[in-house]
Short mmCIF file of C-alpha atoms in Angstrom, two decimals:
data_model
loop_
_atom_site.label_atom_id
_atom_site.label_comp_id
_atom_site.label_asym_id
_atom_site.label_seq_id
_atom_site.Cartn_x
_atom_site.Cartn_y
_atom_site.Cartn_z
CA MET A 1 -82.93 -33.91 44.50
CA LEU A 2 -84.62 -35.27 47.59
CA GLU A 3 -85.31 -31.75 48.91
CA VAL A 4 -86.89 -30.80 45.59
CA SER A 5 -88.96 -33.99 45.60
CA ALA A 6 -90.23 -33.12 49.09
CA ALA A 7 -91.08 -29.59 47.94
CA LEU A 8 -93.10 -31.03 45.03
CA THR A 9 -94.90 -33.44 47.34
CA GLN A 10 -95.75 -30.66 49.81
CA GLY A 11 -97.05 -28.42 47.03
CA GLN A 12 -94.45 -25.68 47.49
CA ILE A 13 -93.98 -25.73 43.73
CA THR A 14 -95.64 -27.56 40.85
CA PRO A 15 -93.83 -29.71 38.29
CA THR A 16 -94.70 -27.28 35.48
CA GLU A 17 -93.35 -24.31 37.45
CA LEU A 18 -90.18 -26.24 38.23
CA CYS A 19 -89.81 -27.24 34.58
CA GLN A 20 -90.28 -23.65 33.43
CA LYS A 21 -87.65 -22.37 35.84
CA ARG A 22 -85.13 -25.02 34.73
CA LEU A 23 -85.72 -24.27 31.04
CA SER A 24 -85.37 -20.56 31.69
CA LEU A 25 -82.08 -21.17 33.46
CA ILE A 26 -80.85 -23.37 30.60
CA LYS A 27 -81.44 -20.46 28.23
CA LYS A 28 -79.73 -17.95 30.50
CA THR A 29 -76.69 -20.19 30.90
CA LYS A 30 -76.45 -21.15 27.25
CA PHE A 31 -72.93 -19.71 27.14
CA LEU A 32 -71.80 -22.65 29.28
CA ASN A 33 -72.42 -24.90 26.26
CA ALA A 34 -73.71 -27.68 28.51
CA TYR A 35 -76.56 -28.88 26.29
CA ILE A 36 -76.59 -30.09 22.71
CA THR A 37 -80.37 -30.55 22.57
CA VAL A 38 -82.96 -29.00 24.88
CA SER A 39 -86.17 -31.07 24.85
CA GLU A 40 -88.47 -28.25 25.90
CA GLU A 41 -91.68 -29.62 24.41
CA GLU A 42 -91.16 -33.11 25.81
CA ALA A 43 -90.22 -31.78 29.26
CA PHE A 44 -93.36 -29.65 29.48
CA LYS A 45 -95.52 -32.58 28.47
CA GLN A 46 -93.91 -34.77 31.11
CA ALA A 47 -94.32 -32.00 33.70
CA GLU A 48 -98.03 -31.68 32.93
CA GLU A 49 -98.48 -35.42 33.35
CA SER A 50 -96.59 -35.27 36.65
CA GLU A 51 -98.80 -32.43 37.82
CA ARG A 52 -101.95 -34.41 37.02
CA ARG A 53 -100.64 -37.35 39.02
CA SER A 54 -99.81 -35.04 41.89
CA LYS A 55 -103.33 -33.58 41.96
CA ASN A 56 -104.77 -37.09 41.96
CA GLU A 57 -102.32 -38.17 44.68
CA GLN A 58 -100.85 -40.80 42.34
CA SER A 59 -97.19 -39.80 42.49
CA LEU A 60 -94.78 -42.34 41.00
CA GLY A 61 -92.17 -41.71 43.69
CA ASP A 62 -89.14 -39.56 44.46
CA PHE A 63 -88.38 -38.89 40.78
CA ASP A 64 -91.82 -37.69 39.81
CA GLY A 65 -91.39 -34.15 38.43
CA ILE A 66 -87.59 -34.08 38.88
CA PRO A 67 -85.64 -32.38 36.02
CA THR A 68 -83.04 -34.76 34.61
CA ALA A 69 -80.32 -34.51 31.96
CA VAL A 70 -78.78 -37.29 29.89
CA LYS A 71 -75.47 -37.47 28.07
CA ASP A 72 -75.94 -37.40 24.32
CA ASN A 73 -74.71 -40.95 23.75
CA PHE A 74 -77.82 -42.51 25.34
CA SER A 75 -80.66 -43.29 22.94
CA THR A 76 -83.76 -41.17 23.54
CA SER A 77 -86.96 -41.86 21.65
CA GLY A 78 -88.05 -38.90 19.54
CA ILE A 79 -85.03 -36.81 20.56
CA GLU A 80 -81.86 -36.51 18.48
CA THR A 81 -78.93 -38.58 19.71
CA ALA A 82 -75.82 -37.40 17.87
CA CYS A 83 -72.93 -38.28 20.23
CA ALA A 84 -71.58 -34.78 19.51
CA SER A 85 -70.73 -35.93 15.97
CA ASN A 86 -71.82 -34.90 12.50
CA MET A 87 -71.85 -38.60 11.62
CA LEU A 88 -75.11 -39.07 13.56
CA LYS A 89 -76.52 -35.59 13.15
CA GLY A 90 -80.29 -35.88 12.78
CA TYR A 91 -80.46 -39.45 14.08
CA ILE A 92 -83.66 -40.04 16.08
CA PRO A 93 -83.62 -43.36 17.98
CA PRO A 94 -86.79 -45.48 17.89
CA SER A 95 -86.63 -46.25 21.62
CA ASN A 96 -85.08 -45.13 24.89
CA ALA A 97 -82.03 -46.58 26.53
CA THR A 98 -83.05 -48.82 29.43
CA VAL A 99 -81.76 -46.44 32.11
CA VAL A 100 -83.50 -43.47 30.48
CA GLN A 101 -86.77 -45.40 30.28
CA LYS A 102 -86.50 -46.41 33.95
CA LEU A 103 -86.20 -42.77 35.01
CA LEU A 104 -89.08 -41.70 32.76
CA ASP A 105 -91.20 -44.51 34.18
CA GLN A 106 -90.59 -42.95 37.59
CA GLY A 107 -91.89 -39.59 36.35
CA ALA A 108 -88.59 -37.79 35.69
CA LEU A 109 -88.54 -34.79 33.33
CA LEU A 110 -85.97 -35.05 30.52
CA MET A 111 -84.62 -31.52 30.07
CA GLY A 112 -82.24 -32.39 27.25
CA LYS A 113 -79.08 -34.09 25.97
CA THR A 114 -75.75 -32.83 27.24
CA ASN A 115 -72.44 -32.10 25.52
CA LEU A 116 -69.48 -34.49 25.36
CA ASP A 117 -66.39 -35.42 23.41
CA GLU A 118 -67.27 -36.93 20.03
CA PHE A 119 -68.52 -40.46 20.68
CA ALA A 120 -67.25 -40.01 24.26
CA MET A 121 -63.65 -40.25 23.02
CA GLY A 122 -61.71 -37.77 25.10
CA SER A 123 -60.97 -36.52 28.58
CA ARG A 124 -61.67 -32.78 28.22
CA SER A 125 -65.19 -32.51 26.76
CA THR A 126 -63.77 -30.16 24.12
CA ASP A 127 -63.44 -32.67 21.28
CA GLY A 128 -67.09 -32.78 20.18
CA VAL A 129 -68.34 -31.02 17.09
CA TYR A 130 -70.53 -28.69 19.15
CA SER A 131 -67.64 -27.63 21.35
CA LYS A 132 -65.60 -26.87 18.23
CA GLN A 133 -68.32 -24.58 16.87
CA TYR A 134 -68.53 -22.83 20.23
CA ARG A 135 -64.79 -22.21 20.33
CA GLU A 136 -64.81 -20.79 16.82
CA LYS A 137 -67.56 -18.33 17.75
CA ARG A 138 -65.64 -17.24 20.80
CA LYS A 139 -62.48 -16.73 18.80
CA GLN A 140 -64.25 -14.19 16.62
CA ASN A 141 -64.43 -11.81 19.60
CA PRO A 142 -61.60 -12.82 21.89
CA HIS A 143 -61.05 -11.02 25.19
CA SER A 144 -57.47 -12.19 25.29
CA LYS A 145 -55.01 -13.72 22.88
CA ASN A 146 -54.93 -16.97 24.79
CA GLU A 147 -58.60 -17.12 25.72
CA ASP A 148 -59.20 -20.53 24.24
CA LEU A 149 -56.24 -21.99 26.10
CA ASP A 150 -56.99 -20.34 29.45
CA TRP A 151 -60.28 -22.12 30.01
CA LEU A 152 -60.41 -24.46 32.95
CA MET A 153 -61.28 -28.00 31.87
CA THR A 154 -64.28 -29.72 33.44
CA GLY A 155 -62.83 -33.09 32.54
CA GLY A 156 -64.43 -35.53 30.19
CA SER A 157 -66.09 -36.96 28.44
CA LEU A 158 -69.02 -36.11 30.73
CA GLY A 159 -68.09 -32.43 31.06
CA GLY A 160 -71.30 -31.03 29.59
CA THR A 161 -73.40 -33.10 31.97
CA ALA A 162 -71.32 -32.01 34.97
CA VAL A 163 -71.73 -28.35 33.96
CA ALA A 164 -75.49 -28.84 33.58
CA MET A 165 -75.62 -30.22 37.12
CA SER A 166 -73.38 -27.51 38.59
CA ALA A 167 -75.50 -24.81 36.95
CA PHE A 168 -78.69 -26.21 38.58
CA THR A 169 -80.37 -26.85 35.25
CA CYS A 170 -81.15 -30.38 36.47
CA TYR A 171 -81.03 -32.37 39.70
CA VAL A 172 -80.01 -35.80 38.41
CA ALA A 173 -77.87 -36.67 35.40
CA LEU A 174 -76.80 -39.81 33.59
CA GLY A 175 -73.68 -40.40 31.56
CA SER A 176 -71.43 -43.18 30.36
CA ALA A 177 -68.47 -44.25 32.51
CA THR A 178 -65.84 -46.09 30.49
CA GLY A 179 -62.53 -44.99 31.96
CA GLY A 180 -63.37 -42.22 34.41
CA SER A 181 -65.83 -40.12 32.42
CA THR A 182 -68.16 -39.74 35.40
CA ARG A 183 -65.74 -39.46 38.31
CA ASN A 184 -63.27 -37.01 36.76
CA PRO A 185 -65.83 -34.28 35.87
CA ALA A 186 -67.54 -34.85 39.21
CA ALA A 187 -64.25 -34.16 41.01
CA HIS A 188 -63.71 -30.95 39.02
CA CYS A 189 -67.27 -29.70 39.46
CA ARG A 190 -67.94 -30.49 43.15
CA LEU A 191 -70.38 -33.31 42.45
CA VAL A 192 -70.85 -36.92 43.45
CA GLY A 193 -69.94 -39.17 40.52
CA PHE A 194 -70.83 -42.84 40.85
CA LYS A 195 -69.79 -45.73 38.60
CA PRO A 196 -71.75 -48.91 39.44
CA SER A 197 -70.35 -52.44 39.20
CA TYR A 198 -70.21 -53.71 35.64
CA GLY A 199 -73.39 -55.70 35.04
CA LEU A 200 -75.43 -54.12 37.81
CA VAL A 201 -76.98 -51.49 35.51
CA SER A 202 -77.98 -52.11 31.91
CA HIS A 203 -76.08 -50.34 29.14
CA HIS A 204 -78.69 -51.25 26.51
CA GLY A 205 -79.27 -48.14 24.42
CA LEU A 206 -75.90 -46.63 25.30
CA ILE A 207 -74.04 -46.13 22.03
CA PRO A 208 -70.94 -48.23 22.76
CA LEU A 209 -67.38 -47.10 23.12
CA VAL A 210 -65.79 -50.09 24.88
CA ASN A 211 -68.44 -52.76 25.41
CA LEU A 212 -66.58 -54.56 28.19
CA MET A 213 -66.05 -51.38 30.23
CA ASP A 214 -69.03 -49.13 29.40
CA VAL A 215 -71.27 -48.55 32.42
CA PRO A 216 -74.02 -45.93 32.90
CA GLY A 217 -72.71 -43.41 35.43
CA ILE A 218 -74.68 -41.28 37.90
CA LEU A 219 -74.11 -37.61 38.75
CA THR A 220 -75.79 -36.08 41.81
CA ARG A 221 -75.00 -33.49 44.49
CA CYS A 222 -74.95 -35.88 47.44
CA VAL A 223 -74.52 -39.58 48.15
CA ASP A 224 -78.14 -40.04 49.23
CA ASP A 225 -79.32 -38.97 45.77
CA ALA A 226 -76.89 -41.37 44.09
CA ALA A 227 -78.25 -44.25 46.21
CA VAL A 228 -81.82 -43.41 45.22
CA VAL A 229 -80.93 -43.29 41.51
CA LEU A 230 -79.07 -46.59 41.73
CA SER A 231 -82.04 -48.25 43.42
CA VAL A 232 -84.14 -47.37 40.35
CA LEU A 233 -81.59 -48.30 37.68
CA ALA A 234 -80.10 -51.53 39.08
CA GLY A 235 -81.32 -54.92 37.96
CA HIS A 236 -81.50 -57.45 35.14
CA ASP A 237 -82.44 -56.29 31.66
CA THR A 238 -83.59 -58.81 29.08
CA ASN A 239 -82.05 -56.60 26.40
CA ASP A 240 -78.60 -56.77 28.01
CA CYS A 241 -77.13 -60.22 28.59
CA THR A 242 -74.29 -58.76 30.68
CA THR A 243 -76.61 -57.65 33.49
CA VAL A 244 -76.91 -59.74 36.64
CA GLN A 245 -79.48 -62.53 36.54
CA ASP A 246 -80.12 -62.66 40.28
CA PRO A 247 -82.81 -60.41 41.77
CA ILE A 248 -81.48 -57.17 43.23
CA ASN A 249 -82.44 -56.40 46.81
CA PRO A 250 -83.85 -52.89 47.23
CA PHE A 251 -81.17 -50.35 48.06
CA ILE A 252 -81.53 -48.45 51.30
CA TRP A 253 -82.04 -44.74 51.07
CA PHE A 254 -79.99 -43.60 54.02
CA GLY A 255 -82.11 -40.54 54.76
CA ARG A 256 -85.09 -42.77 55.54
CA CYS A 257 -83.22 -45.44 57.50
CA GLU A 258 -81.34 -43.59 60.21
CA GLN A 259 -81.13 -46.69 62.45
CA THR A 260 -79.53 -48.74 59.68
CA ILE A 261 -77.04 -46.06 58.70
CA THR A 262 -76.11 -45.54 62.35
CA VAL A 263 -75.14 -49.20 62.65
CA PHE A 264 -73.01 -48.94 59.52
CA LEU A 265 -71.32 -45.77 60.73
CA VAL A 266 -70.46 -47.28 64.10
CA GLN A 267 -68.72 -50.12 62.26
CA ILE A 268 -66.86 -47.70 60.02
CA GLU A 269 -65.68 -45.64 63.00
CA GLY A 270 -63.59 -48.60 64.12
CA ALA A 271 -62.12 -49.21 60.69
CA LYS A 272 -58.48 -50.12 60.31
CA VAL A 273 -56.48 -48.17 57.73
CA ILE A 274 -53.71 -50.01 55.90
CA GLU A 275 -51.68 -49.38 52.75
CA VAL A 276 -52.09 -51.73 49.80
CA SER A 277 -50.45 -51.93 46.39
CA ILE A 278 -52.03 -52.22 42.96
CA PRO A 279 -48.68 -52.87 41.25
CA HIS A 280 -49.82 -53.02 37.64
CA THR A 281 -51.50 -49.60 37.70
CA SER A 282 -48.53 -48.09 35.86
CA TYR A 283 -49.41 -50.20 32.82
CA SER A 284 -53.10 -49.36 32.92
CA ILE A 285 -53.08 -46.39 30.55
CA VAL A 286 -51.32 -48.24 27.73
CA CYS A 287 -53.44 -51.33 28.34
CA TYR A 288 -56.65 -49.28 28.38
CA HIS A 289 -55.83 -47.50 25.15
CA VAL A 290 -55.06 -50.72 23.28
CA LEU A 291 -58.34 -52.31 24.40
CA CYS A 292 -60.30 -49.10 23.90
CA MET A 293 -59.01 -48.39 20.40
CA SER A 294 -59.52 -51.99 19.32
CA GLU A 295 -63.17 -51.93 20.37
CA VAL A 296 -63.63 -48.46 18.89
CA ALA A 297 -62.44 -49.77 15.52
CA LEU A 298 -65.06 -52.54 15.70
CA ASN A 299 -67.92 -50.40 17.03
CA ILE A 300 -67.40 -47.50 14.63
CA ALA A 301 -67.06 -49.83 11.63
CA ARG A 302 -70.83 -49.67 11.10
CA LEU A 303 -70.64 -45.88 10.73
CA ASP A 304 -69.29 -45.90 7.20
CA GLY A 305 -71.82 -43.78 5.29
CA LEU A 306 -73.29 -46.87 3.68
CA GLN A 307 -75.05 -48.70 6.51
CA TYR A 308 -75.47 -45.86 9.02
CA GLY A 309 -74.76 -42.20 9.43
CA HIS A 310 -73.74 -39.33 7.17
CA ARG A 311 -72.65 -40.05 3.59
CA CYS A 312 -70.50 -37.72 1.48
CA ASP A 313 -71.26 -36.82 -2.14
CA ILE A 314 -68.23 -38.59 -3.59
CA ASP A 315 -69.29 -41.72 -5.52
CA VAL A 316 -66.18 -42.59 -7.52
CA SER A 317 -65.82 -45.83 -5.61
CA THR A 318 -66.98 -47.41 -2.39
CA GLN A 319 -63.51 -47.02 -0.89
CA SER A 320 -63.40 -43.31 -1.81
CA MET A 321 -66.85 -42.83 -0.31
CA TYR A 322 -65.80 -44.51 2.93
CA ALA A 323 -62.62 -42.47 3.25
CA SER A 324 -64.20 -39.13 2.34
CA THR A 325 -67.20 -39.67 4.61
CA ARG A 326 -65.04 -40.36 7.63
CA GLN A 327 -62.72 -37.50 6.80
CA GLU A 328 -65.68 -35.13 6.67
CA VAL A 329 -67.35 -36.06 9.94
CA PHE A 330 -64.83 -37.57 12.36
CA ASN A 331 -62.33 -35.45 14.28
CA ASP A 332 -58.67 -36.30 14.69
CA VAL A 333 -59.24 -38.15 17.97
CA VAL A 334 -61.85 -40.51 16.51
CA ARG A 335 -59.93 -41.13 13.29
CA GLY A 336 -56.75 -41.75 15.26
CA ARG A 337 -58.44 -44.33 17.47
CA ILE A 338 -59.96 -46.10 14.48
CA LEU A 339 -56.59 -46.33 12.75
CA SER A 340 -54.79 -47.45 15.91
CA GLY A 341 -57.47 -50.02 16.73
CA ASN A 342 -57.30 -51.57 13.29
CA PHE A 343 -53.50 -51.70 13.59
CA PHE A 344 -53.74 -53.54 16.92
CA LEU A 345 -56.21 -56.01 15.44
CA LEU A 346 -54.11 -56.92 12.41
CA LYS A 347 -53.25 -60.62 12.27
CA GLU A 348 -49.56 -59.95 12.70
CA ASN A 349 -50.17 -57.59 15.67
CA TRP A 350 -52.99 -59.42 17.46
CA GLU A 351 -50.78 -61.38 19.84
CA ASN A 352 -48.36 -58.54 20.56
CA TYR A 353 -50.97 -55.91 21.39
CA PHE A 354 -54.56 -57.00 21.95
CA ILE A 355 -53.89 -60.34 23.65
CA LYS A 356 -51.15 -58.86 25.82
CA ALA A 357 -53.45 -55.99 26.81
CA GLN A 358 -56.10 -58.50 27.87
CA LYS A 359 -53.50 -60.30 30.00
CA VAL A 360 -52.50 -57.03 31.67
CA GLN A 361 -56.17 -56.28 32.29
CA ARG A 362 -56.44 -59.60 34.10
CA LEU A 363 -53.37 -58.74 36.19
CA ILE A 364 -54.96 -55.43 37.17
CA ALA A 365 -58.20 -57.18 38.14
CA ASN A 366 -56.16 -59.67 40.17
CA ASP A 367 -54.39 -56.79 41.95
CA PHE A 368 -57.74 -55.51 43.17
CA ALA A 369 -58.86 -59.02 44.10
CA ASN A 370 -55.69 -59.57 46.15
CA ALA A 371 -56.20 -56.27 47.94
CA PHE A 372 -59.80 -57.11 48.83
CA ASN A 373 -58.90 -60.68 49.81
CA SER A 374 -56.39 -59.28 52.30
CA GLY A 375 -59.29 -57.98 54.37
CA VAL A 376 -59.78 -54.59 52.73
CA ASP A 377 -63.40 -53.51 52.23
CA VAL A 378 -62.91 -50.17 50.47
CA LEU A 379 -59.94 -48.62 48.68
CA LEU A 380 -59.35 -44.89 49.17
CA THR A 381 -57.48 -42.84 46.55
CA PRO A 382 -57.62 -39.36 45.03
CA THR A 383 -60.00 -39.18 42.10
CA ILE A 384 -57.57 -36.93 40.26
CA LEU A 385 -54.27 -35.41 41.31
CA SER A 386 -55.18 -31.74 40.94
CA GLU A 387 -58.03 -29.28 40.72
CA ALA A 388 -59.35 -28.10 37.34
CA VAL A 389 -56.55 -26.64 35.22
CA PRO A 390 -56.29 -24.68 31.94
CA TYR A 391 -56.21 -26.55 28.64
CA LEU A 392 -52.44 -26.51 28.14
CA GLU A 393 -51.81 -27.94 31.60
CA PHE A 394 -54.64 -30.44 31.31
CA ILE A 395 -53.27 -32.13 28.19
CA LYS A 396 -50.00 -32.78 30.03
CA GLY A 397 -51.71 -34.60 32.86
CA ASP A 398 -52.98 -38.15 33.20
CA ASN A 399 -55.22 -40.20 35.44
CA ARG A 400 -55.59 -43.75 36.70
CA THR A 401 -59.36 -43.98 37.07
CA GLN A 402 -59.59 -46.45 34.18
CA THR A 403 -58.18 -49.26 36.35
CA VAL A 404 -61.52 -49.54 38.16
CA ASN A 405 -63.39 -49.92 34.87
CA MET A 406 -60.92 -52.55 33.69
CA ALA A 407 -61.66 -54.54 36.85
CA GLY A 408 -65.44 -54.00 36.64
CA LEU A 409 -65.64 -52.60 40.18
CA PRO A 410 -67.91 -49.91 41.66
CA ALA A 411 -66.34 -46.54 42.46
CA VAL A 412 -67.55 -43.16 43.63
CA SER A 413 -65.99 -39.70 43.71
CA ILE A 414 -67.10 -37.28 46.43
CA PRO A 415 -66.03 -33.65 46.98
CA ALA A 416 -63.21 -33.59 49.50
CA ALA A 417 -61.31 -30.30 49.63
CA ARG A 418 -60.54 -26.94 48.06
CA PRO A 419 -56.82 -26.42 47.41
CA ASN A 420 -55.04 -23.09 46.99
CA GLN A 421 -57.10 -21.89 44.01
CA GLY A 422 -60.41 -22.59 45.72
CA LEU A 423 -61.47 -25.24 43.18
CA PRO A 424 -62.78 -28.62 44.35
CA VAL A 425 -60.95 -31.94 44.22
CA GLY A 426 -62.45 -35.37 44.69
CA LEU A 427 -61.90 -38.40 46.86
CA GLN A 428 -62.39 -41.79 45.17
CA LEU A 429 -63.68 -44.85 46.97
CA THR A 430 -63.58 -48.27 45.27
CA GLY A 431 -65.43 -51.32 46.52
CA HIS A 432 -65.90 -55.04 45.93
CA ALA A 433 -67.84 -56.03 42.82
CA PHE A 434 -71.59 -55.78 43.46
CA CYS A 435 -71.02 -54.34 46.95
CA ASP A 436 -72.28 -50.99 45.70
CA GLN A 437 -74.51 -50.36 48.70
CA GLN A 438 -71.65 -50.92 51.12
CA LEU A 439 -69.50 -48.55 49.06
CA LEU A 440 -72.15 -45.82 49.12
CA THR A 441 -72.53 -46.30 52.87
CA VAL A 442 -68.83 -45.60 53.38
CA ALA A 443 -69.06 -42.67 50.97
CA LYS A 444 -71.95 -41.29 53.01
CA TRP A 445 -69.80 -41.49 56.15
CA PHE A 446 -66.94 -39.66 54.45
CA GLU A 447 -69.37 -37.06 53.15
CA LYS A 448 -70.51 -36.38 56.72
CA GLN A 449 -66.95 -36.21 58.04
CA VAL A 450 -65.59 -33.94 55.32
CA GLN A 451 -68.62 -31.63 55.44
CA PHE A 452 -67.67 -30.08 52.14
CA PRO A 453 -69.55 -26.78 51.77
CA VAL A 454 -72.93 -27.45 50.19
CA ILE A 455 -74.00 -25.07 47.44
CA GLN A 456 -76.64 -22.93 49.08
CA LEU A 457 -79.68 -22.36 46.93
CA GLN A 458 -80.82 -18.77 47.08
CA GLU A 459 -83.16 -16.68 45.01
CA LEU A 460 -82.27 -16.89 41.34
CA MET A 461 -80.58 -13.71 40.21
CA ASP A 462 -82.65 -11.66 37.77
CA ASP A 463 -79.62 -10.39 35.91
CA PHE A 464 -76.91 -12.74 34.69
CA SER A 465 -74.93 -10.03 32.93
CA SER A 466 -72.23 -9.79 35.59
CA MET A 467 -71.79 -13.54 35.58
CA ILE A 468 -71.47 -13.63 31.80
CA THR A 469 -68.85 -10.87 31.95
CA HIS A 470 -66.72 -12.69 34.46
CA HIS A 471 -67.34 -16.32 33.58
CA GLN A 472 -63.98 -16.61 31.89
CA LYS A 473 -62.22 -15.76 35.14
CA SER A 474 -63.94 -18.57 36.97
CA ALA A 475 -64.87 -21.81 35.21
CA ASN A 476 -66.41 -23.04 38.42
CA ILE A 477 -69.21 -20.47 38.74
CA LEU A 478 -71.88 -21.60 41.17
CA LEU A 479 -75.30 -20.30 40.25
CA SER A 480 -77.66 -19.66 43.13
CA GLU A 481 -81.35 -20.13 43.50
CA LYS A 482 -83.86 -21.40 46.02
CA TYR A 483 -84.14 -25.16 45.51
CA PHE A 484 -86.15 -24.45 42.41
#
């Protein structure tokens, strides 16, 4: 992103030219199914305004003219926000989510809304209504009997956003991070995925999944970019009472403060590595699901066909209308979580499930606190335990990224290695609450040490036919172009 921003500032390319090239690439890579909505008209208008500011030497900063994508569960004024669900199909929010508005205020270009699991409930990015339609179309002309099951999973529920970033259709992307939705796709797609401390960034305008864990996540290609995005998004929001009240000191962009980063790196070089235990991690998945499903049942209750969302034609009774509406529009995952959540919240089950899950959540948070109180500054773990795998293998796996969300801590995934199959895996760093800058500093050091191969931007290929023919054989296709 920073290289593109410099190119715009130096006049190597104009915002409208950059916007046109990104939109053209979005169309050529439509088969990737990364976008639900492409906001072409809005993006061009924003690009023209950016170009006028540039000519008048009134640039708004590093984001001015930068193509950006947003997960489709963030409210966007004048642009459909459906959460990959027929329940909200056609819903146009009256205002932008706070984080979206902050980027637009900095001059960013909103290219569109990206694909996800329905209401962000999933870990594959294949459980949204738009992914289902795509699979059905592909099944009509299969190249192999098991084509649908041989696809490599990008992870979820931010998979569409990660694909949009990997395909160079945008340079910055936002998504929700509830249990690993940012870090897991980032690890699969060779990106930097950052989850800020809970309360550092406003989630106003983010359609909620789990209110006490939802955090806007950041996807970039390097740690420097993530630091710049965080510096814009962090801070108190009067519309979100969970955000920090204290003023936020400006975050340092490492690329512009070489002396400061050098001091940090010298300190890191002498770091002591010790093993620590987070003993209650083994209970985290069950605990997370109980808390998640309980909040889902409460949050989705408003989407009943009467107050909000789609309504079926059945009018025999209110109960029949409720049941039929939800049967029509919600997939099995969403309906299952609603049913499970209501079960956990029953009077006779409240103590045995929900209250116990909250107690386990506190134990997990205490595990992290004990580790940090023992003198540890940053925890180092794998983001996930394998590279991207086909569908059938993916559904057998599991992850532990949700523990960080349950503790409200900042975490970042950075590309670390390419195993036997040549696909990327990620390294996860977890820091103290609200020590996000320190965490990104350490991540920057690791990024320099690992020196994971950077995607080289070459001239955009004129013909994508060969890529389309072979895209099934490699779910990790890296498109090439020259910065823009």
